[in-house]
PDB file of C-alpha atoms in Angstrom:
ATOM      1  CA  MET A 125      21.584   4.684   4.681  1.00  0.00           C
ATOM      2  CA  THR A 126      24.526   2.570   6.007  1.00  0.00           C
ATOM      3  CA  ARG A 127      27.277   1.671   3.527  1.00  0.00           C
ATOM      4  CA  PHE A 128      30.263  -0.803   4.127  1.00  0.00           C
ATOM      5  CA  GLU A 129      33.490  -1.075   2.099  1.00  0.00           C
ATOM      6  CA  THR A 130      33.964  -4.639   0.874  1.00  0.00           C
ATOM      7  CA  SER A 131      36.344  -6.623  -1.170  1.00  0.00           C
ATOM      8  CA  PRO A 132      34.664  -7.783  -4.647  1.00  0.00           C
ATOM      9  CA  THR A 133      36.100 -11.343  -3.525  1.00  0.00           C
ATOM     10  CA  ASP A 134      34.555 -10.997   0.140  1.00  0.00           C
ATOM     11  CA  ASP A 135      33.749 -14.527   1.133  1.00  0.00           C
ATOM     12  CA  THR A 136      31.224 -13.391   3.869  1.00  0.00           C
ATOM     13  CA  HIS A 137      28.537 -12.808   1.221  1.00  0.00           C
ATOM     14  CA  VAL A 138      26.990 -14.688  -1.627  1.00  0.00           C
ATOM     15  CA  VAL A 139      25.549 -13.147  -4.849  1.00  0.00           C
ATOM     16  CA  LEU A 140      21.807 -13.929  -5.379  1.00  0.00           C
ATOM     17  CA  GLY A 141      21.165 -11.881  -8.371  1.00  0.00           C
ATOM     18  CA  LYS A 142      21.592  -8.387 -10.082  1.00  0.00           C
ATOM     19  CA  LEU A 143      19.381  -5.348 -10.416  1.00  0.00           C
ATOM     20  CA  THR A 144      19.506  -5.007 -14.029  1.00  0.00           C
ATOM     21  CA  SER A 145      17.634  -1.948 -15.139  1.00  0.00           C
ATOM     22  CA  PRO A 146      14.659   0.446 -14.115  1.00  0.00           C
ATOM     23  CA  HIS A 147      11.095  -0.571 -14.558  1.00  0.00           C
ATOM     24  CA  GLY A 148       8.727   2.341 -14.962  1.00  0.00           C
ATOM     25  CA  ILE A 149       9.042   5.774 -13.488  1.00  0.00           C
ATOM     26  CA  LYS A 150       8.270   4.989  -9.945  1.00  0.00           C
ATOM     27  CA  GLY A 151      11.700   3.424  -8.882  1.00  0.00           C
ATOM     28  CA  TRP A 152      11.110  -0.167  -9.600  1.00  0.00           C
ATOM     29  CA  LEU A 153      13.979  -2.277 -10.767  1.00  0.00           C
ATOM     30  CA  LYS A 154      14.108  -5.427 -12.966  1.00  0.00           C
ATOM     31  CA  VAL A 155      15.893  -8.327 -11.151  1.00  0.00           C
ATOM     32  CA  TYR A 156      17.919 -11.010 -12.585  1.00  0.00           C
ATOM     33  CA  SER A 157      17.873 -13.937  -9.791  1.00  0.00           C
ATOM     34  CA  TYR A 158      20.283 -16.625  -9.561  1.00  0.00           C
ATOM     35  CA  THR A 159      18.145 -18.362  -6.997  1.00  0.00           C
ATOM     36  CA  ASN A 160      16.032 -21.464  -7.713  1.00  0.00           C
ATOM     37  CA  PRO A 161      13.183 -21.056  -8.022  1.00  0.00           C
ATOM     38  CA  MET A 162      14.097 -17.395  -9.072  1.00  0.00           C
ATOM     39  CA  ASP A 163      11.382 -15.727  -7.049  1.00  0.00           C
ATOM     40  CA  SER A 164      12.893 -17.157  -3.858  1.00  0.00           C
ATOM     41  CA  ILE A 165      15.074 -14.097  -3.810  1.00  0.00           C
ATOM     42  CA  LEU A 166      12.008 -12.100  -2.959  1.00  0.00           C
ATOM     43  CA  GLU A 167      11.701 -14.078   0.485  1.00  0.00           C
ATOM     44  CA  TYR A 168      14.531 -12.023   1.871  1.00  0.00           C
ATOM     45  CA  PRO A 169      13.403  -8.725   3.369  1.00  0.00           C
ATOM     46  CA  GLU A 170      16.681  -7.117   3.252  1.00  0.00           C
ATOM     47  CA  TRP A 171      19.215  -7.249   0.465  1.00  0.00           C
ATOM     48  CA  TRP A 172      22.870  -6.133   0.424  1.00  0.00           C
ATOM     49  CA  VAL A 173      23.348  -4.152  -2.812  1.00  0.00           C
ATOM     50  CA  ARG A 174      26.892  -3.910  -4.109  1.00  0.00           C
ATOM     51  CA  GLN A 175      28.274  -1.222  -6.360  1.00  0.00           C
ATOM     52  CA  GLY A 176      31.908  -1.255  -6.872  1.00  0.00           C
ATOM     53  CA  ASN A 177      33.372  -1.868  -3.382  1.00  0.00           C
ATOM     54  CA  THR A 178      30.337  -0.561  -1.548  1.00  0.00           C
ATOM     55  CA  LEU A 179      27.841  -2.710   0.178  1.00  0.00           C
ATOM     56  CA  THR A 180      24.543  -1.085   1.083  1.00  0.00           C
ATOM     57  CA  PRO A 181      21.569  -2.811   2.972  1.00  0.00           C
ATOM     58  CA  MET A 182      18.452  -2.080   1.308  1.00  0.00           C
ATOM     59  CA  ARG A 183      14.891  -3.107   2.363  1.00  0.00           C
ATOM     60  CA  VAL A 184      12.649  -4.931  -0.240  1.00  0.00           C
ATOM     61  CA  VAL A 185       9.196  -2.935  -0.165  1.00  0.00           C
ATOM     62  CA  GLN A 186       7.599  -5.278  -2.521  1.00  0.00           C
ATOM     63  CA  GLY A 187       8.358  -7.591  -5.427  1.00  0.00           C
ATOM     64  CA  SER A 188       6.699  -9.948  -7.917  1.00  0.00           C
ATOM     65  CA  ARG A 189       6.871 -11.847 -11.181  1.00  0.00           C
ATOM     66  CA  GLN A 190       6.660  -9.824 -14.322  1.00  0.00           C
ATOM     67  CA  GLY A 191       6.611 -11.637 -17.538  1.00  0.00           C
ATOM     68  CA  LYS A 192       9.590 -14.026 -17.485  1.00  0.00           C
ATOM     69  CA  GLY A 193      11.385 -12.069 -14.834  1.00  0.00           C
ATOM     70  CA  LEU A 194      11.058 -10.217 -11.648  1.00  0.00           C
ATOM     71  CA  VAL A 195      10.716  -6.621 -10.441  1.00  0.00           C
ATOM     72  CA  VAL A 196      11.257  -5.096  -7.131  1.00  0.00           C
ATOM     73  CA  GLN A 197      10.588  -1.916  -5.214  1.00  0.00           C
ATOM     74  CA  LEU A 198      13.460  -0.899  -2.805  1.00  0.00           C
ATOM     75  CA  LYS A 199      12.992   1.491   0.306  1.00  0.00           C
ATOM     76  CA  GLY A 200      14.264   5.003  -0.593  1.00  0.00           C
ATOM     77  CA  VAL A 201      14.389   4.359  -4.438  1.00  0.00           C
ATOM     78  CA  ASP A 202      11.233   6.356  -5.396  1.00  0.00           C
ATOM     79  CA  ASP A 203      11.685   7.529  -9.005  1.00  0.00           C
ATOM     80  CA  ARG A 204      13.559   6.366 -12.320  1.00  0.00           C
ATOM     81  CA  THR A 205      16.720   8.443 -11.643  1.00  0.00           C
ATOM     82  CA  ALA A 206      17.337   6.585  -8.348  1.00  0.00           C
ATOM     83  CA  ALA A 207      16.572   3.212 -10.070  1.00  0.00           C
ATOM     84  CA  GLU A 208      19.074   3.985 -12.864  1.00  0.00           C
ATOM     85  CA  ALA A 209      21.687   4.763 -10.170  1.00  0.00           C
ATOM     86  CA  LEU A 210      21.194   0.985  -9.032  1.00  0.00           C
ATOM     87  CA  ALA A 211      21.211  -0.702 -12.449  1.00  0.00           C
ATOM     88  CA  GLN A 212      23.816  -3.486 -12.652  1.00  0.00           C
ATOM     89  CA  ALA A 213      24.313  -3.672  -9.139  1.00  0.00           C
ATOM     90  CA  ASP A 214      24.777  -6.953  -7.565  1.00  0.00           C
ATOM     91  CA  ILE A 215      22.314  -8.314  -4.874  1.00  0.00           C
ATOM     92  CA  LEU A 216      24.155 -10.170  -1.992  1.00  0.00           C
ATOM     93  CA  MET A 217      23.067 -11.859   1.159  1.00  0.00           C
ATOM     94  CA  PRO A 218      25.418 -12.703   4.264  1.00  0.00           C
ATOM     95  CA  LYS A 219      26.150 -16.375   3.836  1.00  0.00           C
ATOM     96  CA  ASP A 220      25.279 -16.857   7.519  1.00  0.00           C
ATOM     97  CA  ALA A 221      21.576 -15.606   6.721  1.00  0.00           C
ATOM     98  CA  LEU A 222      20.958 -18.238   4.168  1.00  0.00           C
ATOM     99  CA  PRO A 223      18.602 -21.109   5.320  1.00  0.00           C
ATOM    100  CA  GLU A 224      20.380 -24.139   6.581  1.00  0.00           C
ATOM    101  CA  LEU A 225      20.256 -26.946   4.374  1.00  0.00           C
ATOM    102  CA  SER A 226      20.112 -30.899   5.009  1.00  0.00           C
ATOM    103  CA  ASP A 227      23.233 -32.776   5.083  1.00  0.00           C
ATOM    104  CA  ASP A 228      22.969 -33.944   1.601  1.00  0.00           C
ATOM    105  CA  GLU A 229      22.278 -30.434   0.195  1.00  0.00           C
ATOM    106  CA  TYR A 230      24.665 -27.762  -0.854  1.00  0.00           C
ATOM    107  CA  TYR A 231      24.747 -24.255  -2.170  1.00  0.00           C
ATOM    108  CA  TRP A 232      26.527 -23.795  -5.359  1.00  0.00           C
ATOM    109  CA  HIS A 233      28.946 -21.194  -3.698  1.00  0.00           C
ATOM    110  CA  GLU A 234      29.992 -24.081  -1.452  1.00  0.00           C
ATOM    111  CA  LEU A 235      30.990 -26.220  -4.349  1.00  0.00           C
ATOM    112  CA  GLU A 236      32.818 -23.709  -6.170  1.00  0.00           C
ATOM    113  CA  GLY A 237      36.496 -24.156  -5.597  1.00  0.00           C
ATOM    114  CA  LEU A 238      36.478 -27.577  -4.407  1.00  0.00           C
ATOM    115  CA  ALA A 239      39.255 -29.917  -5.697  1.00  0.00           C
ATOM    116  CA  VAL A 240      37.851 -32.634  -7.773  1.00  0.00           C
ATOM    117  CA  PHE A 241      39.232 -36.318  -7.605  1.00  0.00           C
ATOM    118  CA  THR A 242      38.483 -39.540  -9.280  1.00  0.00           C
ATOM    119  CA  GLN A 243      37.924 -42.503  -7.006  1.00  0.00           C
ATOM    120  CA  SER A 244      41.287 -43.616  -7.941  1.00  0.00           C
ATOM    121  CA  GLY A 245      42.789 -40.387  -6.685  1.00  0.00           C
ATOM    122  CA  GLU A 246      43.389 -38.581  -9.948  1.00  0.00           C
ATOM    123  CA  ARG A 247      43.053 -34.742  -9.641  1.00  0.00           C
ATOM    124  CA  LEU A 248      40.813 -33.422 -12.385  1.00  0.00           C
ATOM    125  CA  GLY A 249      41.030 -29.792 -11.231  1.00  0.00           C
ATOM    126  CA  ARG A 250      38.705 -27.564  -9.335  1.00  0.00           C
ATOM    127  CA  VAL A 251      34.963 -26.829  -9.618  1.00  0.00           C
ATOM    128  CA  SER A 252      34.855 -23.479 -11.460  1.00  0.00           C
ATOM    129  CA  TYR A 253      31.254 -22.804 -11.571  1.00  0.00           C
ATOM    130  CA  LEU A 254      27.714 -24.804 -11.890  1.00  0.00           C
ATOM    131  CA  PHE A 255      24.923 -24.148 -14.374  1.00  0.00           C
ATOM    132  CA  GLU A 256      21.372 -25.599 -14.832  1.00  0.00           C
ATOM    133  CA  THR A 257      20.598 -27.602 -18.059  1.00  0.00           C
ATOM    134  CA  GLY A 258      17.149 -28.547 -17.218  1.00  0.00           C
ATOM    135  CA  ALA A 259      17.820 -32.200 -16.727  1.00  0.00           C
ATOM    136  CA  ASN A 260      20.364 -31.841 -14.049  1.00  0.00           C
ATOM    137  CA  ASP A 261      23.017 -29.270 -12.853  1.00  0.00           C
ATOM    138  CA  VAL A 262      26.410 -29.409 -14.421  1.00  0.00           C
ATOM    139  CA  MET A 263      29.647 -28.622 -12.856  1.00  0.00           C
ATOM    140  CA  VAL A 264      32.473 -26.993 -14.915  1.00  0.00           C
ATOM    141  CA  VAL A 265      35.788 -28.465 -13.667  1.00  0.00           C
ATOM    142  CA  ARG A 266      39.016 -26.949 -14.756  1.00  0.00           C
ATOM    143  CA  GLY A 267      42.367 -28.412 -14.662  1.00  0.00           C
ATOM    144  CA  ASP A 268      44.749 -26.563 -12.538  1.00  0.00           C
ATOM    145  CA  ASP A 269      48.492 -26.978 -11.768  1.00  0.00           C
ATOM    146  CA  ASP A 270      48.061 -30.082  -9.599  1.00  0.00           C
ATOM    147  CA  ALA A 271      45.621 -31.756 -12.047  1.00  0.00           C
ATOM    148  CA  ILE A 272      46.319 -34.647 -14.542  1.00  0.00           C
ATOM    149  CA  ASP A 273      45.912 -31.963 -17.280  1.00  0.00           C
ATOM    150  CA  LYS A 274      44.691 -28.498 -17.914  1.00  0.00           C
ATOM    151  CA  ARG A 275      41.286 -29.585 -19.684  1.00  0.00           C
ATOM    152  CA  GLU A 276      37.972 -28.211 -18.879  1.00  0.00           C
ATOM    153  CA  ARG A 277      35.377 -30.975 -18.087  1.00  0.00           C
ATOM    154  CA  LEU A 278      31.682 -30.752 -17.743  1.00  0.00           C
ATOM    155  CA  LEU A 279      30.424 -33.117 -15.104  1.00  0.00           C
ATOM    156  CA  PRO A 280      26.802 -33.723 -14.281  1.00  0.00           C
ATOM    157  CA  PHE A 281      25.745 -32.958 -10.627  1.00  0.00           C
ATOM    158  CA  LEU A 282      24.281 -36.336  -9.781  1.00  0.00           C
ATOM    159  CA  PRO A 283      24.760 -37.217  -6.092  1.00  0.00           C
ATOM    160  CA  ASN A 284      25.023 -40.988  -5.421  1.00  0.00           C
ATOM    161  CA  ASP A 285      25.964 -41.471  -9.188  1.00  0.00           C
ATOM    162  CA  VAL A 286      28.720 -39.128 -10.496  1.00  0.00           C
ATOM    163  CA  ILE A 287      29.202 -37.352  -7.185  1.00  0.00           C
ATOM    164  CA  VAL A 288      30.546 -39.981  -4.746  1.00  0.00           C
ATOM    165  CA  GLU A 289      31.647 -37.786  -1.794  1.00  0.00           C
ATOM    166  CA  ILE A 290      31.729 -34.097  -0.854  1.00  0.00           C
ATOM    167  CA  HIS A 291      33.986 -32.967   1.898  1.00  0.00           C
ATOM    168  CA  LEU A 292      33.418 -29.069   2.376  1.00  0.00           C
ATOM    169  CA  GLU A 293      35.732 -28.911   5.279  1.00  0.00           C
ATOM    170  CA  GLU A 294      38.627 -30.601   3.390  1.00  0.00           C
ATOM    171  CA  GLY A 295      37.883 -28.719   0.260  1.00  0.00           C
ATOM    172  CA  ARG A 296      37.494 -31.700  -2.001  1.00  0.00           C
ATOM    173  CA  MET A 297      35.026 -33.854  -3.769  1.00  0.00           C
ATOM    174  CA  VAL A 298      35.224 -37.458  -5.202  1.00  0.00           C
ATOM    175  CA  VAL A 299      33.480 -38.431  -8.446  1.00  0.00           C
ATOM    176  CA  ASP A 300      32.922 -41.578 -10.342  1.00  0.00           C
ATOM    177  CA  TRP A 301      34.385 -40.108 -13.805  1.00  0.00           C
ATOM    178  CA  ASP A 302      36.772 -41.425 -16.357  1.00  0.00           C
ATOM    179  CA  PRO A 303      39.341 -38.636 -16.688  1.00  0.00           C
ATOM    180  CA  GLU A 304      39.629 -39.496 -20.641  1.00  0.00           C
ATOM    181  CA  PHE A 305      35.934 -38.353 -21.018  1.00  0.00           C
TER     182      PHE A 305
END
C-alpha cells in the first residue's frame, strides 16, 4: 500500500467526507459525506484516506446507502479491527480529479478564502465556509484586518441576486449586500 506524507493544509486535495466508524464485522465502514448528493462520493473508485499527515490511496470495492447514511467496503479492509484503525480518517480527492464544472458553477472549496466586497467596494471579510439550509446555501463571511469590521455575516449564496461577481483568479467576490445587515 502506497502512503504519502502531506500537510493537513495541503491545497492539492479536497476533503469529500469522513470514515466515521466500523459497520459490522467484515471491515465495512460508515461514511459521512460532504458531497451533494451525499452518495456521489461513491462514484469515485479510489479515495485518498488521510490519517494525521499520511495519505493512503484506497480502492472502493463497494458502497451503498444504509439508512440515512452510507457504508463502504475498501480493498484490504477485511475485518472490524482494520475498519477501527480507519475510524475518523478523512476522505480526500485530488482537486484535479474532480469533474469540471460549467462557468457559473463552483466547488465550495474554491469559494472558501475569497475576499468579499460590496458593490461600493467595502470589504466585508473572507468566506470562511459554506453550509446548506435546504432553501439555499449560506456563506459565512468573517471580518478580517482589512474589512470594515470584525463581524461575522451569513450571506445567502444566491447567484445573480446576492452574488454579483466571482473572480477566482483574483481571489475576490462582489456581493449585493448592506454591510449594516
